[in-house]
Short mmCIF file of C-alpha atoms in Angstrom, two decimals:
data_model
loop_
_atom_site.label_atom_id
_atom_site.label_comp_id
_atom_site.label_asym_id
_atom_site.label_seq_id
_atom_site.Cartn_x
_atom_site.Cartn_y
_atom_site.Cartn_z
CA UNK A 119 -4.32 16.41 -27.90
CA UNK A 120 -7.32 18.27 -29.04
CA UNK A 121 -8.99 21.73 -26.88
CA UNK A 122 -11.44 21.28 -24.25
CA UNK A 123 -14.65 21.02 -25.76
CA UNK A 124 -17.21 24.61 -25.67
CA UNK A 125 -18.72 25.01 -22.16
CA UNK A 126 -16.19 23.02 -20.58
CA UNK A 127 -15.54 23.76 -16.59
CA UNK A 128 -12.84 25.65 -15.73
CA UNK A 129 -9.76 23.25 -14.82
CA UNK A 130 -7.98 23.90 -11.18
CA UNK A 131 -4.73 23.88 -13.70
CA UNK A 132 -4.66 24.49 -17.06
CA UNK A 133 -1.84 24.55 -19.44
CA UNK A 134 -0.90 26.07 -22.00
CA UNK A 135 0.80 25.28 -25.42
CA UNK A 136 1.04 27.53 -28.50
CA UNK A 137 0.12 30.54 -27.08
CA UNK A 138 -3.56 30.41 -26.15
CA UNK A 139 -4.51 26.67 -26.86
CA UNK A 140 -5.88 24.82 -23.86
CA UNK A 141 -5.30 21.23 -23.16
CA UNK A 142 -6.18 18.04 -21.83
CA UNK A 143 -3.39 16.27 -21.04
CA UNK A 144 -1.85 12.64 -19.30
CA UNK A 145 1.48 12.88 -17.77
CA UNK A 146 3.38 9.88 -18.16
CA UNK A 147 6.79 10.62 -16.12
CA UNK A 148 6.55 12.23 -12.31
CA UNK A 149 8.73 12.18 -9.93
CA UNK A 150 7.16 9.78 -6.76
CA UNK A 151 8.83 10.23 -3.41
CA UNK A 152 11.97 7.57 -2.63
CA UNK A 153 10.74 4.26 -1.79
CA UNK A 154 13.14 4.62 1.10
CA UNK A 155 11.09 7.30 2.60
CA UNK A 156 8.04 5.62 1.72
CA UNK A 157 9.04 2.63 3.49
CA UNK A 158 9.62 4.21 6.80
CA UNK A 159 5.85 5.12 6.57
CA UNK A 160 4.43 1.40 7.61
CA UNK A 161 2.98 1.33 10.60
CA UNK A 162 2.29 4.82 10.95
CA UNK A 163 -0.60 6.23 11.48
CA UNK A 164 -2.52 8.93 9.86
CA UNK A 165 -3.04 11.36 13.33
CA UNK A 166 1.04 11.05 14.19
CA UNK A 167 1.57 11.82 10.83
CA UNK A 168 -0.53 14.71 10.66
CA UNK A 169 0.68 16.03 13.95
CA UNK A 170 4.16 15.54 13.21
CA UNK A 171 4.06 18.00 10.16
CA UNK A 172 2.59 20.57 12.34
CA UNK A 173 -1.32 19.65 11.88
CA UNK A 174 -1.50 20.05 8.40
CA UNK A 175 -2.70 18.06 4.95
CA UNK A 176 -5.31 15.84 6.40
CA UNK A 177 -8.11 15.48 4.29
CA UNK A 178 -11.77 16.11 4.59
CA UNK A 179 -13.30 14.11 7.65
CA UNK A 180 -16.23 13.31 5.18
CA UNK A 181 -13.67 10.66 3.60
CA UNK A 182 -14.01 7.30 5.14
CA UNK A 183 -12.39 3.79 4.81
CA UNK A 184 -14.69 1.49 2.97
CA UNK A 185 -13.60 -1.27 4.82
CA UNK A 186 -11.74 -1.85 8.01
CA UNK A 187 -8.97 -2.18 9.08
CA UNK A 188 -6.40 -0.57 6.89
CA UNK A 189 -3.23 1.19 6.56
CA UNK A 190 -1.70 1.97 3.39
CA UNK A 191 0.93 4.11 2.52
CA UNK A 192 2.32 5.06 -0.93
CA UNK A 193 2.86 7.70 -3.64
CA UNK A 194 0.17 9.61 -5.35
CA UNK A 195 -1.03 9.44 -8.97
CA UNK A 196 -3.64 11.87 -9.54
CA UNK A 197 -6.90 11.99 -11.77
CA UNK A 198 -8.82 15.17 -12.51
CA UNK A 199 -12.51 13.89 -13.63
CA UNK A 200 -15.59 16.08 -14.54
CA UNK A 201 -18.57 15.15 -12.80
CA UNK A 202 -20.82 12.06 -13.36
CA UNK A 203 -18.43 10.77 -15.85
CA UNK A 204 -15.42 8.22 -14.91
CA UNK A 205 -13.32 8.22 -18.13
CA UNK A 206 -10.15 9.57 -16.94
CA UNK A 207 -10.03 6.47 -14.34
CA UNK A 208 -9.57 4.46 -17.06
CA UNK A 209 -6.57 6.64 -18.50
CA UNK A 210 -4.99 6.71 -14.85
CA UNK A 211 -4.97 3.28 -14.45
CA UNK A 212 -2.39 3.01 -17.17
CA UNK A 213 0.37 5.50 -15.39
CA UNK A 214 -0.17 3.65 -11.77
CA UNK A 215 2.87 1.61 -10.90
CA UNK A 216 3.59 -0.83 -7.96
CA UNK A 217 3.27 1.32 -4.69
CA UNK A 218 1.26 3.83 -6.10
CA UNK A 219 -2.08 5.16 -4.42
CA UNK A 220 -4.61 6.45 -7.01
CA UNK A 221 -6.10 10.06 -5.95
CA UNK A 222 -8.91 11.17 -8.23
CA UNK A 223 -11.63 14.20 -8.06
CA UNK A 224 -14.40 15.78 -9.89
CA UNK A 225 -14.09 19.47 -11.37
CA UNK A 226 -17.18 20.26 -8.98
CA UNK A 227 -19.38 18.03 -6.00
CA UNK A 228 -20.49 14.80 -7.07
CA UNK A 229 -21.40 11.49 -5.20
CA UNK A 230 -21.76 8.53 -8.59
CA UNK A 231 -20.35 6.02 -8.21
CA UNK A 232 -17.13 5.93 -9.98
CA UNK A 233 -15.47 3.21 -9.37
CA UNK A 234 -16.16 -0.47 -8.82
CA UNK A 235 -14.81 -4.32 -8.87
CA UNK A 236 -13.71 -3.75 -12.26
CA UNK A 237 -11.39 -0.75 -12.22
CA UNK A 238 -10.13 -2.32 -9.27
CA UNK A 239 -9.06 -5.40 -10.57
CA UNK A 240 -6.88 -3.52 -13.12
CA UNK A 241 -5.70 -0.93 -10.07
CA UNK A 242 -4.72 -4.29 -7.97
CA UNK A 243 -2.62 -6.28 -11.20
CA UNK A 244 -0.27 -3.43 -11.20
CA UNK A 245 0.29 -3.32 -7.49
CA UNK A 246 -1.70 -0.48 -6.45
CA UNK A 247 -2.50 0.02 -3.18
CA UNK A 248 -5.30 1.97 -2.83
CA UNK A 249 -8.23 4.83 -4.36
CA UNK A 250 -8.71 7.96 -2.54
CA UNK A 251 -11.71 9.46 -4.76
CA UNK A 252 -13.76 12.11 -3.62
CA UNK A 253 -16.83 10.87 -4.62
CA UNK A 254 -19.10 7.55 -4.89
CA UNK A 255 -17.34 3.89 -4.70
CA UNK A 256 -19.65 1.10 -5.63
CA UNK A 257 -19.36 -2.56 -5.11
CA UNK A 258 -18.58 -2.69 -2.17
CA UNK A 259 -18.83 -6.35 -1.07
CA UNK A 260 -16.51 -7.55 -4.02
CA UNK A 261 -13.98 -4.78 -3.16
CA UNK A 262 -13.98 -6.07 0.52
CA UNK A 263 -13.59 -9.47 -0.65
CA UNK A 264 -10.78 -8.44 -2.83
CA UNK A 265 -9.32 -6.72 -0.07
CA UNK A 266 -8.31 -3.00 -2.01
CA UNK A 267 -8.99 -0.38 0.45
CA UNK A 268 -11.21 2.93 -1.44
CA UNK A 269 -11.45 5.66 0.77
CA UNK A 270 -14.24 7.74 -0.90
CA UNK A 271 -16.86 10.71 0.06
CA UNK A 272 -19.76 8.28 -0.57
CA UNK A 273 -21.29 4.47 -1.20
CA UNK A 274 -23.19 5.01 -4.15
CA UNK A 275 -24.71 2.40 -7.01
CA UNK A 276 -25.42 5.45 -9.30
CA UNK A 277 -23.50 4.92 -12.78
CA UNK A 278 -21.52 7.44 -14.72
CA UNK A 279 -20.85 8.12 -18.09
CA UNK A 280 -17.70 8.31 -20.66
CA UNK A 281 -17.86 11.39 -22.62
CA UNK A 282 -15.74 14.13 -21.11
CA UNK A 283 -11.68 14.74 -21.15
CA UNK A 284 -10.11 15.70 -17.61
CA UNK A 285 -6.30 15.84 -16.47
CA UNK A 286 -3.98 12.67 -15.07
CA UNK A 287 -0.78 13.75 -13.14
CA UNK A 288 -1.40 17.62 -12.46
CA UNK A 289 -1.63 18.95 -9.12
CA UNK A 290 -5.53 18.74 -7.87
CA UNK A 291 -7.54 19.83 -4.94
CA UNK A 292 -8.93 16.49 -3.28
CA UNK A 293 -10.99 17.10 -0.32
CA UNK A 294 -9.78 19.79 0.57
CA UNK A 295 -5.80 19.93 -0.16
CA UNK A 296 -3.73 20.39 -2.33
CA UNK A 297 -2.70 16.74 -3.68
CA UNK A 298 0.51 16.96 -6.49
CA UNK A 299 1.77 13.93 -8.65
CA UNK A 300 4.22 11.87 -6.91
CA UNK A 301 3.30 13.23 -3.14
CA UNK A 302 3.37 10.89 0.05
CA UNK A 303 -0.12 9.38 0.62
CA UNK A 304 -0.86 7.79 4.30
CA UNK A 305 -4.57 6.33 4.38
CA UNK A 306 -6.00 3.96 7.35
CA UNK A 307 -9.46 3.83 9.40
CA UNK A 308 -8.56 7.46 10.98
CA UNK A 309 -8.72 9.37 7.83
CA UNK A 310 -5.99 10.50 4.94
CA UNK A 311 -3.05 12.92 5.45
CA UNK A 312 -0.87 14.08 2.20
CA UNK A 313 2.43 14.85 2.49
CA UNK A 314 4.68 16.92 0.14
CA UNK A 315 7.40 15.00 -1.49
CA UNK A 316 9.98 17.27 -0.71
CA UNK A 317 9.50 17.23 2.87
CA UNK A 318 8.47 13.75 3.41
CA UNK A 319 11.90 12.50 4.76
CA UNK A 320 11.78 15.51 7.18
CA UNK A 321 8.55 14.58 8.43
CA UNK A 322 9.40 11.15 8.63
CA UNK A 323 11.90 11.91 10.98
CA UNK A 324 9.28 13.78 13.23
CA UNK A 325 6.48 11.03 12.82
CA UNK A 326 9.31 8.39 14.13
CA UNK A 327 10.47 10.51 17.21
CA UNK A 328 6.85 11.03 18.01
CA UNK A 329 5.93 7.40 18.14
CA UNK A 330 8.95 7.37 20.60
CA UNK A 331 7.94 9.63 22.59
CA UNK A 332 4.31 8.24 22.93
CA UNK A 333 5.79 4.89 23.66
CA UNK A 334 7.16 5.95 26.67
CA UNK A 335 4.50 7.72 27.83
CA UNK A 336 2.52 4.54 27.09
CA UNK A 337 4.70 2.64 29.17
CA UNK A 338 4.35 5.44 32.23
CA UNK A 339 0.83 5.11 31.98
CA UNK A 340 0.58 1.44 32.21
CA UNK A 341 2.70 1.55 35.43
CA UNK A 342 -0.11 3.40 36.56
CA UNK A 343 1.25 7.57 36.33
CA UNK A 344 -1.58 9.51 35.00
CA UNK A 345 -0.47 12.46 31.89
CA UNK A 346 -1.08 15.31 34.25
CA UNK A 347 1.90 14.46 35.82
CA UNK A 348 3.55 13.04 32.96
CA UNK A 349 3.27 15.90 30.59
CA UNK A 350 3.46 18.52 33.63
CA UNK A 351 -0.41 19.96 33.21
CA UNK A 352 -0.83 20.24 36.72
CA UNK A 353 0.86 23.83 37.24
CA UNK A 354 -0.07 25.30 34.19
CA UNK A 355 -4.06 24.24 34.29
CA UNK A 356 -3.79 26.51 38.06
CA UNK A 357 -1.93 29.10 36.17
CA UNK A 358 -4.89 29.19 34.03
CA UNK A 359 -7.42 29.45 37.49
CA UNK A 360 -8.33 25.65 37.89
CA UNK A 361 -8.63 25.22 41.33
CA UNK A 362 -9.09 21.34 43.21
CA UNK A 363 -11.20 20.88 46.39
CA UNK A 364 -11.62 18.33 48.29
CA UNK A 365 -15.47 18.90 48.80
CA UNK A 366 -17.52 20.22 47.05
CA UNK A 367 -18.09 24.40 47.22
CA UNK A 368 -21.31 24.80 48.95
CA UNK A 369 -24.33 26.23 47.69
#
């Protein structure tokens, strides 16, 4: 592992070895969250996820699906990139696994286009699910046809280059959160919510008992009851000075 070369930006994380030296680094062995957990994921969406963990870890709005529909859900490997220059996609492809989602950023705003058929194909051999990349995705039609899902900050033909070291498997900031090796990844057509490893079983627990409470409610309002009265809003909004007339006040 060599130092980062002179100007270099400043890393989100940077470690250290031998006192002083900073350096580059891959990390080959993280610890993903249990496949059981990840499992009880399917077919749960991004919003109850995100509102079941107390409206937290959903990404940047400006990240969008480019294709739909899809779901995915999966662990994160993570890619630290510096701008314009897609070299460290290469080395994460090599520490993705089956069920992995691949979560990659630049060191500061940029829309290239990263990533394309080819990277993809790799991604896809190993039974990866996914790219969440904050920045440009190109070919677009041939990752449709493919069918593996990118949800990125922009559509973008502009190429990058291969010249600068970055990080794979720290913790990065992607889109706005914090994103750490190994964390639970949910991704479909609303958006993408991250959540810790740790907690994931908890919150899995509250994603499930929401979806059962909504499917009730579902049920009441298909027999026709409207969620004023289900979710008692009637007294509070006249708590609150809402008042109902039957005609309108005059002028």
């Amino acid at each position: 592992m060599s130092a980062n070369p002179p100007g270099r930006s400043v890393l989100r994380q940077v470690f250290i070895i031998k006192g002083r030296i900073r350096v580059n680094v891959v990390v080959r062995n993280i610890q993903r969250t249990d496949s059981a957990v990840v499992a009880g994921y399917k077919g749960i969406g991004v919003a109850t996820v995100h509102e079941a963990q107390g409206r937290k870890g959903l990404l940047a709005s400006y990240m969008r699906p480019i294709y739909r529909p899809c779901h995915i859900v999966g662990t994160a490997v993570t890619c630290e990139m510096a701008p314009g220059d897609n070299w460290m996609l290469h080395a994460a492809v090599e520490q993705c696994k089956k069920g992995d989602i691949l979560v990659a950023a630049p060191t500061s705003p940029c829309e290239d286009g990263y990533f394309g058929e080819l990277i993809a194909t790799q991604l896809q051999t190993r039974g990866v699910l996914g790219l969440v990349l904050e920045a440009g995705c190109r070919d677009v039609m041939e990752l449709t046809k493919m069918q593996f899902p990118v949800w990125s900050k922009a559509v973008f033909a502009q190429g990058t280059v291969k010249e600068t070291v970055g990080n794979v498997n720290i913790p990065i900031v992607c889109a706005g959160q914090l994103i750490n090796p190994g964390d639970l990844i949910v991704a479909d057509d609303d958006g993408i919510v991250v959540v810790r490893r740790k907690e994931a079983a908890d919150v899995l627990r509250m994603s499930v008992e929401r979806e059962e409470k909504e499917a009730k409610s579902r049920q009441r309002y298909l027999n026709g009851e409207l969620s004023l009265d289900v979710n008692n809003m009637r007294a509070k909004l006249a708590e609150r000075g809402l008042q109902w007339l039957d005609n309108p006040p005059e002028d």
